[in-house]
Structure formats: structure tokens, C-alpha cells
Amino acid sequence: MNANDTTRMSGGSMALSRRQFIEELAAIGGTSLAMAGMEALGFGFTSAQAAPPTLAGRGKGVKVVILGAGLAGMTAAYELGKAGYDCQVLEARDFAGGRCQTARRGFKHTDLVGNTQVCDFDEGLYINHGPWRVPYHHRSTLHYIKQFGVPVEVFVNDNDASYVYFEKGNGPLAGKPVRKGMIAADARGYAAEMLAKCAGKGDLDAGLSPEDKEKFIAYLVTDGRLSMKDLGYHGTDGRGYDVHPGAGVDPGPGKPSTPFAFKDVLDSNAWQVLSSVTEYDQQRTMFQPVGGMDQIAKGFVRNLGPVIRYSCEVQKIAQDDRGVEVFYKSANGQGASIKADYCLCTIPLSVLKSIDLAVSDRFKQAMAGVSYAMVNKIGLQMKRRFWEEDHFIYGGHVYNDIRGIGSITFPSTGWMGQKGVILGYYAFGTDAARVSGLKPAERAKFAVQAGQKIFPEYAENFETAFSFSWHLAQYNKGGWADWSQEGRQTAYPILCEPDGRLYLAGEHLSYMPGWQAGAIESAWQQIGKIHARVNAA
Amino acid sequence: MNANDTTRMSGGSMALSRRQFIEELAAIGGTSLAMAGMEALGFGFTSAQAAPPTLAGRGKGVKVVILGAGLAGMTAAYELGKAGYDCQVLEARDFAGGRCQTARRGFKHTDLVGNTQVCDFDEGLYINHGPWRVPYHHRSTLHYIKQFGVPVEVFVNDNDASYVYFEKGNGPLAGKPVRKGMIAADARGYAAEMLAKCAGKGDLDAGLSPEDKEKFIAYLVTDGRLSMKDLGYHGTDGRGYDVHPGAGVDPGPGKPSTPFAFKDVLDSNAWQVLSSVTEYDQQRTMFQPVGGMDQIAKGFVRNLGPVIRYSCEVQKIAQDDRGVEVFYKSANGQGASIKADYCLCTIPLSVLKSIDLAVSDRFKQAMAGVSYAMVNKIGLQMKRRFWEEDHFIYGGHVYNDIRGIGSITFPSTGWMGQKGVILGYYAFGTDAARVSGLKPAERAKFAVQAGQKIFPEYAENFETAFSFSWHLAQYNKGGWADWSQEGRQTAYPILCEPDGRLYLAGEHLSYMPGWQAGAIESAWQQIGKIHARVNAA
């Protein structure tokens, strides 16, 4: 029995709600007791992600300087602030959020190689060029969404009606847009047919009893949409109709679609997009803040008070037994410094490694033990929502094998409106290299040419683009920490612990790289450690 | 090659957008030419559903009396009205919408057996006790949503994180809530393993070449999440974690979940909810109007002008060669009548058959050839969104085998708010019989007791209910037309054609029974016929 499913264990008589119970535990014993409590009750969310640590005890007046007003930094400032700590946040940019950004009309970005773009989307349109979706199981991100009353809407992350496009496949389906649901129906249908026929002939050595075998075949008929008569796969209504059912006698019942040949499905490579269930990070249901991901950052800012100093570039972090001192270049170009009892640094390691840092060699070596991912995104403003109007695709991705494109994604907002912003590419790793060297206009051209292979309406509807390469962003130098297995074993545990009075936090110190939840939960852990130390002192 | 997927056929050089092109065709030659054009271009939506007929030609001043201000009736009034027809709509209720209703605070309903309920949900909460979702491929419903600017949001119709609950199964999973994604992962994983091993040993007679076989095994590994090493299924991240990945080293990578035993999955019956792709009517993505389904009805009313006469019960429909006369009891209880050139009657056949009707015996017999579905729904207002807070279920259904419950569904609105209204049962056919005989309070008790089997928080959070039985609604006497195959062949075609000057329309004259799209498209067809007759005359 899986812990995720023992939900009835606690019975209906429990007077406290589970949430209250967890909160009580957290209040008494901090996160770890709450975690143990959750585990004991079989709630299945046995991680720090359920709630921030309750910082009971002493904290008032203890000074913490926080470097970076991304979600990790603002989480720390918010929770420590509530517990009475005296926090100051230094932020290099002139706005808060870190990677939690949204590009809309007027948003300006100059990258490390000198490309300057000012977003000129129509009012109301935007692209989330950083994080863009919140899976239902990222409790920590949802915690602040709820806490700050950020309105959210569903992000459509799985759409069987969307196309897959594999140009490097073979056969008649290669290089053609094919609806994902058709591939799913046909691949699974034919496989189920083969297996049902095998089982029927007794060719399986799976040790199934005759009764089990009967149930097994019933399962295959159900899941594979097989004919009860011949256990054959002959298509299914779920893959769509050539003529949809309608009124009267014409179209009346409509005209069912014809399955692809199995060999064509195999040759197409399009089956590569199928998965028995969606992957952990890609689960339904997902959310996005209404109006752009930066609404989460703005929620923090609204609730933080004036603790963030903007346009402050950290240049040096010094520390001794009694405290830390952070030297920075302030908004007016002048040098300045700030002293504190502790420093929580959320600056990405890719940037931090160039800052003068008073830490042990061991810590410095660990910092060098991780590379950062190249990540490209581009938003393409389209004159008309042709994907909805002409192709009946509402949200979701076009998975494809076009080099440098990764996936193409339709907006999960503004349904049935006039214009929309498509995510024209979302490519990372080596796949990203070829695009980020291009000038912004060339990137847009590249994205539009790729989309045109799939949608004949792409180029004629394209109006304007905004692109972002995270490895070319001055204060990020990468999309997220790309840990190797070796790095996770050697460097990672070192960086999770403080060096003197310096604590690190951010998505790079989590097993949710690139996710906002990783940043938040890392901050929760590290402020828990600071608080324990303050109270032990 | 399937018509749905030949989207590139028309090439990028087409100057007109597809939608424009279809509209041009419709303008020139009406719906049928538009349909032929769509088919020729391989657009895959070859039904009347793309757009209303363009009623070019004569129509001005022709009188049409429309019976019923449901979506069929209002569609007809709106389109005929735009073309200059003189329409009057008689509606038995004191509000428009027909089955397109939403129960919110103050909504009153008295059923045929004398139960009166006044909905007392908190302000802002509601239940759509009639139609409640709009699949992405219901172009006709979306047409008016767009036309009238009705804001919509995503309706979550498929949620792997939701539970399935089969109490009549066997083994350790029977009578336990189990997440759907776990069943999907395990059933498909084990099946893929068996098939991959069969294929590896050459036990398949599917005529696969060695190269095909290799691809086939690669597909099974991908879709079934098998180990590359031994082609075995050992679980997958997609089915969830016992301890979710998080920050630092604890929980760090988390603790993967352990698959159920295959025999337990088979014994549970829970695999009955799996389908290679979702069924045609149940596809992702779906929509719902923000604030309740009746926003669509209100959109029509806003755009119709004062053509609806409310609280008018039709008692008799007379006709001769020159026109029709409809006799009704008006709001003040007095008898009245209205004369017109044509009558479009959208009254459900279950009700119409008791009305004095001047039609042929053949037509009357056809009307008797269909039964109407018993359909029950109940909304349960819950104090706290425990399904989100404690179970991490955001929208979707709990499929189950509890008699009389059908499915339980969580609201796809008000995410992460305080309260919410659960659809406590949605049962039809024989499954509905046992509940509709109960008094409203007993129905609520029945629904809460059933839900309590799955969620220990159900009863303690229940506040108030609103239930509706469509077969007990005076002006409906059933949820939808439940055509038999024989009825479709004999009675249905007769009713699709006029009897004299009387035309019928509604979901009952479509192959989309119970769907709003069926009502709208039926109206489109019938007004097209009236218009053709007027212009031929």
C-alpha cells in the first residue's frame, strides 16, 4: 500500500483537519516534526514543501542580509521578517523576482553580448520567459499563491488535440503534424491487440491464472479500445472523426477516423511523446498566475515592506566569527557595505563564483562543481489565434524534433480572443546553443520558419517577438543548476551547509532544479538552520 | 492519411485565412457548400458545427414562433432575427436557458413530485446542474461564447492525481481511494513489460521486421516506462513519490513510490477507467463559462432584444396550409394565442407528446419512439476545500462504482479559495432511479455518506446541498433524448423533417444528445431549412 493512498487511515473522526494538525506539529517542533507527522499519517507529501518552518523562539533583532530578491531571497525575507529578524535584501536588478519574470509591453532586457530588446507586445499580452507553470504538487509555490491571494488559472500542459511533428522520422507520417491523441490511440491500440492475442493463445509466461488472464484481456480491451469480437484494434472515437457527429441526419453520426498503419506509427517516431502517465514534473493539473508569472514576485513585494535595496550589485562577501559584511555597488554607482549577523546568499553559483568570497577552499571547489543550463525562450505575438480557430488546439505543446526549437506552446489564457503570444521555442542544453548566438531578429526568423513547417498560418500572422537566453543574462548566467550525479554526491551536500555565517539558498540547492518550488523550499530549509543556530547560541 | 491531419495541404500561400474562406463559402452557398469546402481542404471539422448558416435572400417580415428559450430556441431567434425574420419566443419558465441553468443563492426549483428547494449556497458559489462543460471540439457552442464575449476558464476533465474508488473489486486495492495515475502507470507498465518480453523472445506473430521489432520495443520502453536494462516495469516517477523531491539532502531526491502488484491492479477493477485516449466526448481541453453555465444563456438574452415571452405554457399547436397558431397559458393564467408563418418547436419530446398537436400520425408515432434519460445531480457546499488542501486534487472526477453516485467532481473554479461546491453525484439511467425518489435532505445524506467512504473530511465539511433530477423537472421530463439504435433509424429521420409548417429542434435531433452543441447545431439546420423554403416560395 502506497503512502499516497492511505488517506482513509486517519478515519473520519479526526477532529482537527489535516492541515491544522500539520500546522500544530510545525508550531511545536518545526518542519521536521511536521514532516514526521505527515509521514506517520500517510499523507504522502513528506517533504518540507507543505509549509514554511515555524520560527518559534528568539529571532527578534538578529540581522540577516539576503542577497538576491528572487523567490528564495524573498521567501527568506518574508518568513524571517515575520519572526522578528531584521532583514535587508540586496538585489542587482531594478525589480524583484529573480527568474520569476514576465515580459510585457515596455519590458527591457540587455544581454551579456549587447543585444537590447524592449518588448512591444500589445497591451495585455505577455510571455513568461522564466518559470511558467506550477504543478499541483508544488505545495510550496501554491502556499504563497494562496497566502498572497494571487489569482491563478489552469495551465494546459497536456493536450491530445495538439500536434506532434517529427521530421526526422520515416514513412508517411514523418514531417507532418499529427494529433497526439491519434498516436496515443493507435500505438496503444495495436499493442493491446497484440498482447490480447498473445494472451488468448496462452503465449504469455506471466503466471496469470485463467481468471487473471480473463481480467487482463478485459483490461486490454478497455484501455486499447479493442473490439470485443475479434480483440482487434480498429480505431476509436477518442482519436477523432473525419466528419464530426452533429445534428440531423447529415452529418448525423459523423464519419469515424481511420487509424494509421502500425508500421507508420512506429516509423514516425511520434510515439516518443507517449508516457503511461505524464512525468512527475509534467503532471496535470498545472496552474499559472493570471496576467503573468511575475504576479507571484509582486505578491511577495506587496507583503515584504521596504526591505529590498534595488540596483545593488554585490562585489564582495566578507565574514569573521562575529558577523558578515557585504560590499556592493549601489544604484548611484557608489560603493557601500552592509553588516549583519548572517548572510543568506541566493545568487546563482554561475554568478557567485566570480564574486570575492570569504569561504573555505572546500566550499569554493564545491561551487565550481556544477554547470548551469543554457536555456532559450521566445514569445511570438500572433495577429490571430489560428491554432484555436483553424486547428482547434487550445493550449498544450507541439512536441517536435526540429533542432533548437524544443517545444512550441500555445497560451493558456485569453481563450478565443483575437491575438495571442505563442512560446516559439523552449530549448535547453546543447539544443539551445545554435539559437542564442543569433541576434534577436534572427532568432524570431528562426522560430517563425520552424513553426511554418507545422502551421501554414504561422508567418503571415507573426507580428513581433521577445526572446531571452538565460545563459546570456548578466545576473543569471544560466537557466538553472545542471547537477551531474557526481556533483550531487560530492559538491551539493557541502553547499547545503553553511560556511561560517554564510548560507546559500536557491533552486540550485534542491532536487527541483529550475522550479520555483526548489527555490522556496531551499530557503525554508536554510532559514530553519539559521533559526536553530540563533536559538542554540 | 487522416483528414484531421492534412493541415499542411493548403500550403502557406493561401491568402484568405481558413476561417474567412469557410465564411465566404457559407455566404455564397450556405452551410452545405461550406461543409463541402471544409472537407475538400481536409480541415477535419466537416459538420454544420463550424458556423451558423448564412441566411442570405428573403426573410424580412416572415413570422416564426419559437417554442422554448433554451439554446436551440434562442439560437434560432438570434440568427433568424439577424436575417430580418419576425420571431417571438414562448418560454414556460420565468427565465431563459432551458437546461442551461446554474443554481446559486436564491435559485428556486419545485419538482414534479412537490419537492421545493431554494439554493442557499454562499454568494459566489454555484453548481451547474445542467450542462457543465464545453469540449474544445464543440465549435458551435464556442462560436456563441466568442460571439457574446462570455469569459471562459478551463474545466479540468482528466486528473491523474484524482482518486478512483472501486468497492466492488477484490484484493487490497478494492474499496480504497487510489490515484488514477498510479493505476495508469502500473497497468500500462506491466502490460508493456509482458509485450516487450514476448517481442524479445520472438513470440509475436505480428509480422514485424527485426527493425520494426526494435522500434516496437523502444516504444514499449517509452510508453510503459520500462527499464532499458531488463525491460521490466519497476514503477515510474509519474505515478508519484512516497516522499516528494525537495530541497537540501533531506528530502533531497525524495523516495519513489512502489508499484502495486499487477494482480492487485487487475483485481481492483480500477483499470476500467483507463483509455488509450480519452473518449470523444471527454477530451481535453474543456471549458466552462466563468461564474456558471447560464452565462451562455445570458449572452443570448443580452443580444436577442425583447422577443421572449416568459411564463407562457404552450397548450396547443394548430396549423393549416397558410400558417400556424400556438395557444398558450400566459403569465397571468389567461389563455392566449400567437399566429405565425412557421413554428420552430424546441420543447423536449417527453413534454411535447402531452401537448395537443396538429401533426400526422406518422410524426406522432415517431415522437413516441424515444425515451428520455433519468439524470440526477447534486451540489454539496463544503466548508473547506479539503480535496485540494489535504489530497492535492485540483479538479477532475472520482470515478467509482458506488451505486447511484456515478462520478464525483471537484470544482474547476475558485482554486485555493476557502469553500467550494462538489458535484456529489452525477448519475443517469437506471443508476439514477434509486436517488430521485428521495427527498432533497435524504439525497444530500446519501451523497455525503458515499463521499465519506473516500474522503474522511467529507461529512465534517458538508454545509448545504442543492439537487436536481431532470426527469422530475416539469418542462424537461428527462435529461436528454436517449435514442435506441432502432429509434435512430426509424423515428429520428422523420422528426428531423418538418410536419407541415412545424419544425422541431433541440439536442434530441442531433447525435450529440445532452450537449449544448447538439441543440445549437440542430437549430442551425432547421432554420436553414425554413429559410430555403421561404426563398423557394
PDB file of N, CA and C in Angstrom, chain A residues 23-31 52-60 79-80 82-85 527-536:
ATOM      1  N   GLU A  23       0.029  21.987  10.900  1.00  0.00           N
ATOM      2  CA  GLU A  23       0.456  23.299  11.382  1.00  0.00           C
ATOM      3  C   GLU A  23       0.776  23.266  12.876  1.00  0.00           C
ATOM      4  N   GLU A  24      -0.042  22.509  13.624  1.00  0.00           N
ATOM      5  CA  GLU A  24       0.233  22.357  15.062  1.00  0.00           C
ATOM      6  C   GLU A  24       1.600  21.716  15.271  1.00  0.00           C
ATOM      7  N   LEU A  25       1.828  20.657  14.524  1.00  0.00           N
ATOM      8  CA  LEU A  25       3.108  19.964  14.658  1.00  0.00           C
ATOM      9  C   LEU A  25       4.258  20.902  14.333  1.00  0.00           C
ATOM     10  N   ALA A  26       4.071  21.670  13.251  1.00  0.00           N
ATOM     11  CA  ALA A  26       5.117  22.583  12.831  1.00  0.00           C
ATOM     12  C   ALA A  26       5.361  23.636  13.902  1.00  0.00           C
ATOM     13  N   ALA A  27       4.293  24.084  14.536  1.00  0.00           N
ATOM     14  CA  ALA A  27       4.404  25.114  15.564  1.00  0.00           C
ATOM     15  C   ALA A  27       5.173  24.592  16.779  1.00  0.00           C
ATOM     16  N   ILE A  28       4.941  23.326  17.091  1.00  0.00           N
ATOM     17  CA  ILE A  28       5.612  22.734  18.264  1.00  0.00           C
ATOM     18  C   ILE A  28       7.054  22.390  17.946  1.00  0.00           C
ATOM     19  N   GLY A  29       7.252  21.728  16.840  1.00  0.00           N
ATOM     20  CA  GLY A  29       8.566  21.139  16.624  1.00  0.00           C
ATOM     21  C   GLY A  29       9.251  21.507  15.336  1.00  0.00           C
ATOM     22  N   GLY A  30       8.707  22.458  14.607  1.00  0.00           N
ATOM     23  CA  GLY A  30       9.364  22.836  13.358  1.00  0.00           C
ATOM     24  C   GLY A  30       9.050  21.857  12.252  1.00  0.00           C
ATOM     25  N   THR A  31       9.660  22.121  11.130  1.00  0.00           N
ATOM     26  CA  THR A  31       9.345  21.369   9.920  1.00  0.00           C
ATOM     27  C   THR A  31       9.573  19.874  10.076  1.00  0.00           C
ATOM     28  N   PRO A  52       6.052  26.514   5.475  1.00  0.00           N
ATOM     29  CA  PRO A  52       7.341  27.053   5.940  1.00  0.00           C
ATOM     30  C   PRO A  52       7.604  26.629   7.374  1.00  0.00           C
ATOM     31  N   PRO A  53       8.856  26.631   7.789  1.00  0.00           N
ATOM     32  CA  PRO A  53       9.136  26.281   9.184  1.00  0.00           C
ATOM     33  C   PRO A  53       8.535  27.341  10.104  1.00  0.00           C
ATOM     34  N   THR A  54       8.059  26.898  11.234  1.00  0.00           N
ATOM     35  CA  THR A  54       7.549  27.856  12.225  1.00  0.00           C
ATOM     36  C   THR A  54       8.733  28.294  13.074  1.00  0.00           C
ATOM     37  N   LEU A  55       9.057  29.578  13.000  1.00  0.00           N
ATOM     38  CA  LEU A  55      10.283  30.061  13.643  1.00  0.00           C
ATOM     39  C   LEU A  55       9.974  30.552  15.056  1.00  0.00           C
ATOM     40  N   ALA A  56       9.586  29.603  15.898  1.00  0.00           N
ATOM     41  CA  ALA A  56       9.285  29.947  17.291  1.00  0.00           C
ATOM     42  C   ALA A  56      10.585  30.196  18.041  1.00  0.00           C
ATOM     43  N   GLY A  57      10.526  31.002  19.080  1.00  0.00           N
ATOM     44  CA  GLY A  57      11.717  31.262  19.875  1.00  0.00           C
ATOM     45  C   GLY A  57      12.322  32.615  19.540  1.00  0.00           C
ATOM     46  N   ARG A  58      13.609  32.747  19.765  1.00  0.00           N
ATOM     47  CA  ARG A  58      14.297  34.028  19.653  1.00  0.00           C
ATOM     48  C   ARG A  58      14.674  34.316  18.199  1.00  0.00           C
ATOM     49  N   GLY A  59      14.585  35.526  17.784  1.00  0.00           N
ATOM     50  CA  GLY A  59      14.967  35.908  16.434  1.00  0.00           C
ATOM     51  C   GLY A  59      14.968  37.411  16.317  1.00  0.00           C
ATOM     52  N   LYS A  60      14.216  38.026  17.197  1.00  0.00           N
ATOM     53  CA  LYS A  60      13.997  39.467  17.130  1.00  0.00           C
ATOM     54  C   LYS A  60      15.325  40.229  17.123  1.00  0.00           C
ATOM     55  N   GLU A  79       9.610  35.243   5.706  1.00  0.00           N
ATOM     56  CA  GLU A  79       9.434  34.376   6.882  1.00  0.00           C
ATOM     57  C   GLU A  79      10.284  34.851   8.057  1.00  0.00           C
ATOM     58  N   LEU A  80      11.529  35.239   7.781  1.00  0.00           N
ATOM     59  CA  LEU A  80      12.384  35.745   8.864  1.00  0.00           C
ATOM     60  C   LEU A  80      11.808  37.044   9.416  1.00  0.00           C
ATOM     61  N   LYS A  82       8.705  37.980   9.539  1.00  0.00           N
ATOM     62  CA  LYS A  82       7.555  37.682  10.403  1.00  0.00           C
ATOM     63  C   LYS A  82       8.007  37.246  11.792  1.00  0.00           C
ATOM     64  N   ALA A  83       9.181  36.591  11.850  1.00  0.00           N
ATOM     65  CA  ALA A  83       9.678  36.086  13.134  1.00  0.00           C
ATOM     66  C   ALA A  83      10.500  37.144  13.872  1.00  0.00           C
ATOM     67  N   GLY A  84      10.541  38.358  13.335  1.00  0.00           N
ATOM     68  CA  GLY A  84      11.194  39.443  14.051  1.00  0.00           C
ATOM     69  C   GLY A  84      12.627  39.714  13.633  1.00  0.00           C
ATOM     70  N   TYR A  85      13.138  38.950  12.699  1.00  0.00           N
ATOM     71  CA  TYR A  85      14.510  39.188  12.235  1.00  0.00           C
ATOM     72  C   TYR A  85      14.573  40.533  11.508  1.00  0.00           C
ATOM     73  N   ILE A 527      16.619  28.912   6.304  1.00  0.00           N
ATOM     74  CA  ILE A 527      16.243  29.808   7.417  1.00  0.00           C
ATOM     75  C   ILE A 527      15.936  28.978   8.671  1.00  0.00           C
ATOM     76  N   GLY A 528      15.494  27.757   8.469  1.00  0.00           N
ATOM     77  CA  GLY A 528      15.316  26.849   9.616  1.00  0.00           C
ATOM     78  C   GLY A 528      16.643  26.613  10.319  1.00  0.00           C
ATOM     79  N   LYS A 529      17.677  26.456   9.518  1.00  0.00           N
ATOM     80  CA  LYS A 529      19.008  26.217  10.112  1.00  0.00           C
ATOM     81  C   LYS A 529      19.528  27.459  10.821  1.00  0.00           C
ATOM     82  N   ILE A 530      19.348  28.628  10.191  1.00  0.00           N
ATOM     83  CA  ILE A 530      19.788  29.879  10.830  1.00  0.00           C
ATOM     84  C   ILE A 530      19.062  30.040  12.173  1.00  0.00           C
ATOM     85  N   HIS A 531      17.781  29.794  12.137  1.00  0.00           N
ATOM     86  CA  HIS A 531      16.976  29.992  13.346  1.00  0.00           C
ATOM     87  C   HIS A 531      17.406  29.014  14.451  1.00  0.00           C
ATOM     88  N   ALA A 532      17.659  27.792  14.079  1.00  0.00           N
ATOM     89  CA  ALA A 532      18.110  26.816  15.079  1.00  0.00           C
ATOM     90  C   ALA A 532      19.425  27.280  15.709  1.00  0.00           C
ATOM     91  N   ARG A 533      20.304  27.819  14.863  1.00  0.00           N
ATOM     92  CA  ARG A 533      21.614  28.280  15.359  1.00  0.00           C
ATOM     93  C   ARG A 533      21.460  29.487  16.293  1.00  0.00           C
ATOM     94  N   VAL A 534      20.592  30.400  15.896  1.00  0.00           N
ATOM     95  CA  VAL A 534      20.349  31.593  16.730  1.00  0.00           C
ATOM     96  C   VAL A 534      19.818  31.163  18.101  1.00  0.00           C
ATOM     97  N   ASN A 535      18.924  30.184  18.083  1.00  0.00           N
ATOM     98  CA  ASN A 535      18.313  29.762  19.339  1.00  0.00           C
ATOM     99  C   ASN A 535      19.200  28.859  20.173  1.00  0.00           C
ATOM    100  N   ALA A 536      20.181  28.222  19.529  1.00  0.00           N
ATOM    101  CA  ALA A 536      21.130  27.396  20.280  1.00  0.00           C
ATOM    102  C   ALA A 536      22.191  28.270  20.927  1.00  0.00           C
TER     103      ALA A 536
END
